[in-house]
Coordinates of C-alpha atoms and ligand atoms in Angstrom, one line a residue:
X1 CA -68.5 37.4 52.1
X2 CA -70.8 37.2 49.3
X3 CA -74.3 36.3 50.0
X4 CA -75.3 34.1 47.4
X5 CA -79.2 33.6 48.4
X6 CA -81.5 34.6 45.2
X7 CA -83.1 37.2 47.4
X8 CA -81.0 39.4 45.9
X9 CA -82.1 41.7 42.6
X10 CA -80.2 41.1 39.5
X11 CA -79.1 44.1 37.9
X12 CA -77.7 44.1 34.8
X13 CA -75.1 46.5 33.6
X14 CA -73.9 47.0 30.0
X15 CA -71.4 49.3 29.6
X16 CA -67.6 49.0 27.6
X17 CA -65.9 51.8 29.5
X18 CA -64.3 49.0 32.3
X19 CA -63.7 52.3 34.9
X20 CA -67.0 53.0 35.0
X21 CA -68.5 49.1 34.5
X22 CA -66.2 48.2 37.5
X23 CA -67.6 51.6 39.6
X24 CA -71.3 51.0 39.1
X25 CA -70.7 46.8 40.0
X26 CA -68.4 47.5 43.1
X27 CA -71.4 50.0 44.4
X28 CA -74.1 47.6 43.4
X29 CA -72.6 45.1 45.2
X30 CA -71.5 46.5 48.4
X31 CA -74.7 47.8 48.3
X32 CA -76.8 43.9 48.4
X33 CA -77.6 44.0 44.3
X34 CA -76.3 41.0 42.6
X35 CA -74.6 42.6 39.2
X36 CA -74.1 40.5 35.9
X37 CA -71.9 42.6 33.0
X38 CA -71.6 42.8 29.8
X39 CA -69.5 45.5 27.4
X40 CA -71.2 45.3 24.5
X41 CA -74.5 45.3 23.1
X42 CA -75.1 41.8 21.7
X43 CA -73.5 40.6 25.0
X44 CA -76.1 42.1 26.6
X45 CA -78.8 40.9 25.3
X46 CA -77.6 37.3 25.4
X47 CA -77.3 37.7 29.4
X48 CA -80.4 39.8 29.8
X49 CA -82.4 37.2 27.8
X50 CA -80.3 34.1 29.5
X51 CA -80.9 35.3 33.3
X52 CA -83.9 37.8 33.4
X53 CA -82.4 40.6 35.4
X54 CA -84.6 43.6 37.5
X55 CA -83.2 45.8 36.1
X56 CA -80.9 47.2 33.6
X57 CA -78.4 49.8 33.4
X58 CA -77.5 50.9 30.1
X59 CA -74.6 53.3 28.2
X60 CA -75.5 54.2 25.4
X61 CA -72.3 54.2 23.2
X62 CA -71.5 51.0 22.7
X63 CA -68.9 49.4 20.7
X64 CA -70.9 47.2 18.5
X65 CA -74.7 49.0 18.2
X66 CA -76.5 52.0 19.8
X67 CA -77.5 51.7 22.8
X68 CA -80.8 53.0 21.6
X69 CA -81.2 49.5 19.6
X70 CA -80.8 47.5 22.6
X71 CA -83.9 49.4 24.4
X72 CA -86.1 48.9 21.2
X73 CA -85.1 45.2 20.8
X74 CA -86.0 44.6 25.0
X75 CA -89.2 46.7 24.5
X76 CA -90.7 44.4 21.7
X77 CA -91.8 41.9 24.9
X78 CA -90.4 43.2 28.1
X79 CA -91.2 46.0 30.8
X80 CA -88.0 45.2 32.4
X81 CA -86.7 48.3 33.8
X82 CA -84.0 50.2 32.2
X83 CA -81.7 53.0 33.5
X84 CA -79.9 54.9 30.6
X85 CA -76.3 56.2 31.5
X86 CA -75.9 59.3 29.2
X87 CA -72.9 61.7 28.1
X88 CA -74.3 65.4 29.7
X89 CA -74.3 66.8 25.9
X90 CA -76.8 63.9 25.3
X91 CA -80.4 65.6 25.9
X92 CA -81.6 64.5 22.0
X93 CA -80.8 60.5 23.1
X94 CA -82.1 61.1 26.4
X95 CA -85.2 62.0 25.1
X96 CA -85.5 59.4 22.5
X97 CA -84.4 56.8 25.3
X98 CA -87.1 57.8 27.5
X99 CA -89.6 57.8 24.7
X100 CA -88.4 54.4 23.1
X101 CA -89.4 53.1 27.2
X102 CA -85.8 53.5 29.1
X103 CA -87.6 54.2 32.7
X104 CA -84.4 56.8 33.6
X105 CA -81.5 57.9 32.9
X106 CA -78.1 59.5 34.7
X107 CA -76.0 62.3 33.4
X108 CA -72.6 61.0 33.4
X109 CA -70.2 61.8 35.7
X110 CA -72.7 61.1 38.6
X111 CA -72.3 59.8 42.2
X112 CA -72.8 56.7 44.0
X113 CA -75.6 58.5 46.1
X114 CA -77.5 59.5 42.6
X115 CA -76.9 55.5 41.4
X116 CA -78.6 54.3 44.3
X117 CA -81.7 56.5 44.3
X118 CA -82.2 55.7 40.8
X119 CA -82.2 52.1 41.1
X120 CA -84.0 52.3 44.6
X121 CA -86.7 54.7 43.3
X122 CA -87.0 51.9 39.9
X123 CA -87.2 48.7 42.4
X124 CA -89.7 50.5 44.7
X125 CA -92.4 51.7 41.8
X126 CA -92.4 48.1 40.3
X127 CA -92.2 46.0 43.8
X128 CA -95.9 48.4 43.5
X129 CA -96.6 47.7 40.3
X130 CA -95.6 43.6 40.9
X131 CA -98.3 43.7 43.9
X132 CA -101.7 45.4 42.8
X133 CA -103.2 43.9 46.4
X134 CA -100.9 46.6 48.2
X135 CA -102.4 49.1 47.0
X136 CA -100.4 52.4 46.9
X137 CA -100.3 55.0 49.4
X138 CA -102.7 57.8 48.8
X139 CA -101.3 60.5 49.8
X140 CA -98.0 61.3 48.4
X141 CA -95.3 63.7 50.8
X142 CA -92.5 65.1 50.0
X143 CA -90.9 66.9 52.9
X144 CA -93.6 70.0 53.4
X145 CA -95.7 69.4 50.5
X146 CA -98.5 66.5 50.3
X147 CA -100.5 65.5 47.6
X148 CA -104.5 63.5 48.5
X149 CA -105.0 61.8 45.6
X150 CA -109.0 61.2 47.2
X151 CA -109.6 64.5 47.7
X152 CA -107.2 66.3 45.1
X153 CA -105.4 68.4 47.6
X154 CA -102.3 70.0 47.5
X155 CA -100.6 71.2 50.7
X156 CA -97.5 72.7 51.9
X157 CA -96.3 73.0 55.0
X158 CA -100.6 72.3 55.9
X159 CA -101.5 75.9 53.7
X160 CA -103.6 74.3 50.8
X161 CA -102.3 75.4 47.6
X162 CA -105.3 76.4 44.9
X163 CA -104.4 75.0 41.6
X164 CA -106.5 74.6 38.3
X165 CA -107.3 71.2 37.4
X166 CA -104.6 71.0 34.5
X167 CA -101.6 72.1 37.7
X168 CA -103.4 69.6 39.5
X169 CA -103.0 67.0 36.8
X170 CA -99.6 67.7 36.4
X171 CA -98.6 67.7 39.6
X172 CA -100.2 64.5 40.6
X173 CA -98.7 62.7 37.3
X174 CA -95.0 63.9 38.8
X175 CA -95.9 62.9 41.5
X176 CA -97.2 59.4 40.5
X177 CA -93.9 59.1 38.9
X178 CA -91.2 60.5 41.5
X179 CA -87.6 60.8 41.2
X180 CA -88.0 59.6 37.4
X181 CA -87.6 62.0 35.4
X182 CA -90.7 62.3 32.8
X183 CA -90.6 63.8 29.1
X184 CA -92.2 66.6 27.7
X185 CA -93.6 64.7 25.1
X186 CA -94.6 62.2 28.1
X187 CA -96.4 64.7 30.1
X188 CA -98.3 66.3 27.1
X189 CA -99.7 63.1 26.0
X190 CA -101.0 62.3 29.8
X191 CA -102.5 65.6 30.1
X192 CA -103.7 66.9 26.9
X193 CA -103.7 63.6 24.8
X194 CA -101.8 64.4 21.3
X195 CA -99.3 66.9 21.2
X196 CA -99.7 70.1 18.7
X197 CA -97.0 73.1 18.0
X198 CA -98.5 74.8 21.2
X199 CA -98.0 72.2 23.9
X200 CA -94.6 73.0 24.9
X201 CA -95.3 76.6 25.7
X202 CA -98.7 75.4 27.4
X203 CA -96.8 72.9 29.7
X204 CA -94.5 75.5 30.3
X205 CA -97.3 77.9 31.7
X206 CA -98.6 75.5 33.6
X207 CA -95.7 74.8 35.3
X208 CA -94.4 78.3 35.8
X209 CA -98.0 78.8 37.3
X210 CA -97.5 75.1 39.6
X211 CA -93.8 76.8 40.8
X212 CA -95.6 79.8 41.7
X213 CA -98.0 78.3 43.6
X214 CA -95.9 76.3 45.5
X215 CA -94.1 79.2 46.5
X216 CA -90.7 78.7 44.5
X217 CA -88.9 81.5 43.7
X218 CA -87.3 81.5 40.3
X219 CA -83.9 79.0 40.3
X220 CA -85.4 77.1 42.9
X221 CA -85.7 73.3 42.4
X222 CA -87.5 72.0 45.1
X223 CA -89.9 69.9 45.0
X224 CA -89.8 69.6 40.7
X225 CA -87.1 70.3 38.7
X226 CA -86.6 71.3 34.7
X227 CA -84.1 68.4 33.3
X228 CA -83.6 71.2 30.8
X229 CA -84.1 69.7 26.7
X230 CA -85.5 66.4 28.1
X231 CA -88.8 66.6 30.8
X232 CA -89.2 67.6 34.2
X233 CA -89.2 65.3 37.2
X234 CA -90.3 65.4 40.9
X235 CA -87.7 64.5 43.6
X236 CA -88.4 61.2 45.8
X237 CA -88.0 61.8 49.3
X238 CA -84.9 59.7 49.6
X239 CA -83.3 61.6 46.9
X240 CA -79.9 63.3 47.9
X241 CA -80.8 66.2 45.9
X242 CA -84.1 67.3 47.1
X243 CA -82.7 68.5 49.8
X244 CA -80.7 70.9 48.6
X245 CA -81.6 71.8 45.2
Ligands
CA301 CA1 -69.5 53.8 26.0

């Protein structure tokens, strides 16, 4: 049953919990991704360095060396993406992860429909990244709201929404970056270059402003949501949750 054709992406998953290892390889699988493991960190390495995987999908608590080592030790001369998988008391090593260059992460428990959006929305940014000739679309839409990048225009539901250029910034950098989830720190340096004591509360305005805007009423989650203690991150289309959040 197992089509073997190297078609397929390679994702590789370290993890040492074998209920969760075995979850994420059986979904991956069944789902056309061919899956190498490993349940340690040094394992890891040795397959990601012997068969050059897409993508990775990383715990962090591994039995022989933080995950957080394997990420710095892959980013010294590789962009290969990496998915963190993350204990929900976790924010601090989320953050770090996404700072040391981890391209996502998931909250564990999580769902087979989360797993898939993540790795689909990872493969689909660097299939664009992988081929500069097809160039990417313009104009970003996301249910009701659409983003020109030409002219700078915000829309939703075709009412054009009037925001400064530092909302604009933001909102096109989310956007740019959807269904990944992007740090404070991240965002800061993008929009105002270096970070001072003041930033936080500045982004914070801004986006408060941005939800307004948009039309969100307060607890509302369309469109961008607050990964509270670790960034904020706009919803792909294809993402379960953006439906309903
Ligand atoms: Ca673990």
């Amino acid at each position: 049953m197992a089509n073997t054709g190297n078609n397929k992406y390679k994702i590789l998953v370290i993890e040492d919990e074998l209920n969760i290892r075995s979850f994420v390889s059986t979904i991956l699988d069944a789902n056309h991704y061919q899956v190498l493991t490993a349940d340690t960190c040094s394992q890891g390495l040795l397959v990601f360095s012997s068969y050059v995987p897409d993508l990775i999908i990383l715990d962090l608590g591994l039995p022989d060396a933080d995950g957080l080592s394997f990420i710095r030790h892959v980013r010294l001369n590789s962009t290969t993406p990496i998915i963190v998988l993350s204990a929900r008391s976790g924010e601090q090593d989320k953050v770090t992860a996404l700072d040391l260059g981890a391209n996502d992460y998931i909250t564990k428990p999580f769902g087979t429909a989360e797993l898939l959006a993540r790795v689909r929305a990872i493969i689909r940014s660097r299939h664009q990244l992988s081929h500069p000739g097809t160039e990417g679309p313009r104009v970003f839409v996301l249910h009701d709201l659409s983003i020109d990048y030409d002219s700078r225009q915000v829309t939703v539901s075709g009412r054009e929404i009037h925001l400064t250029q530092t909302e604009y910034n933001i909102v096109a950098l989310l956007s740019q970056h959807a269904g990944k989830v992007l740090t404070y720190t991240a965002i800061i340096r993008r929009i105002w270059g270096e970070a001072d004591p003041g930033s936080i509360k500045k982004l914070q305005v801004n986006m408060a402003n941005i939800r307004k805007k948009l039309g969100l009423k307060p607890g509302e989650n369309h469109y961008i949501t607050n990964e509270l203690g670790v960034g904020y991150r706009m919803y792909h289309t294809e993402d379960p949750s953006s439906m309903h959040a």
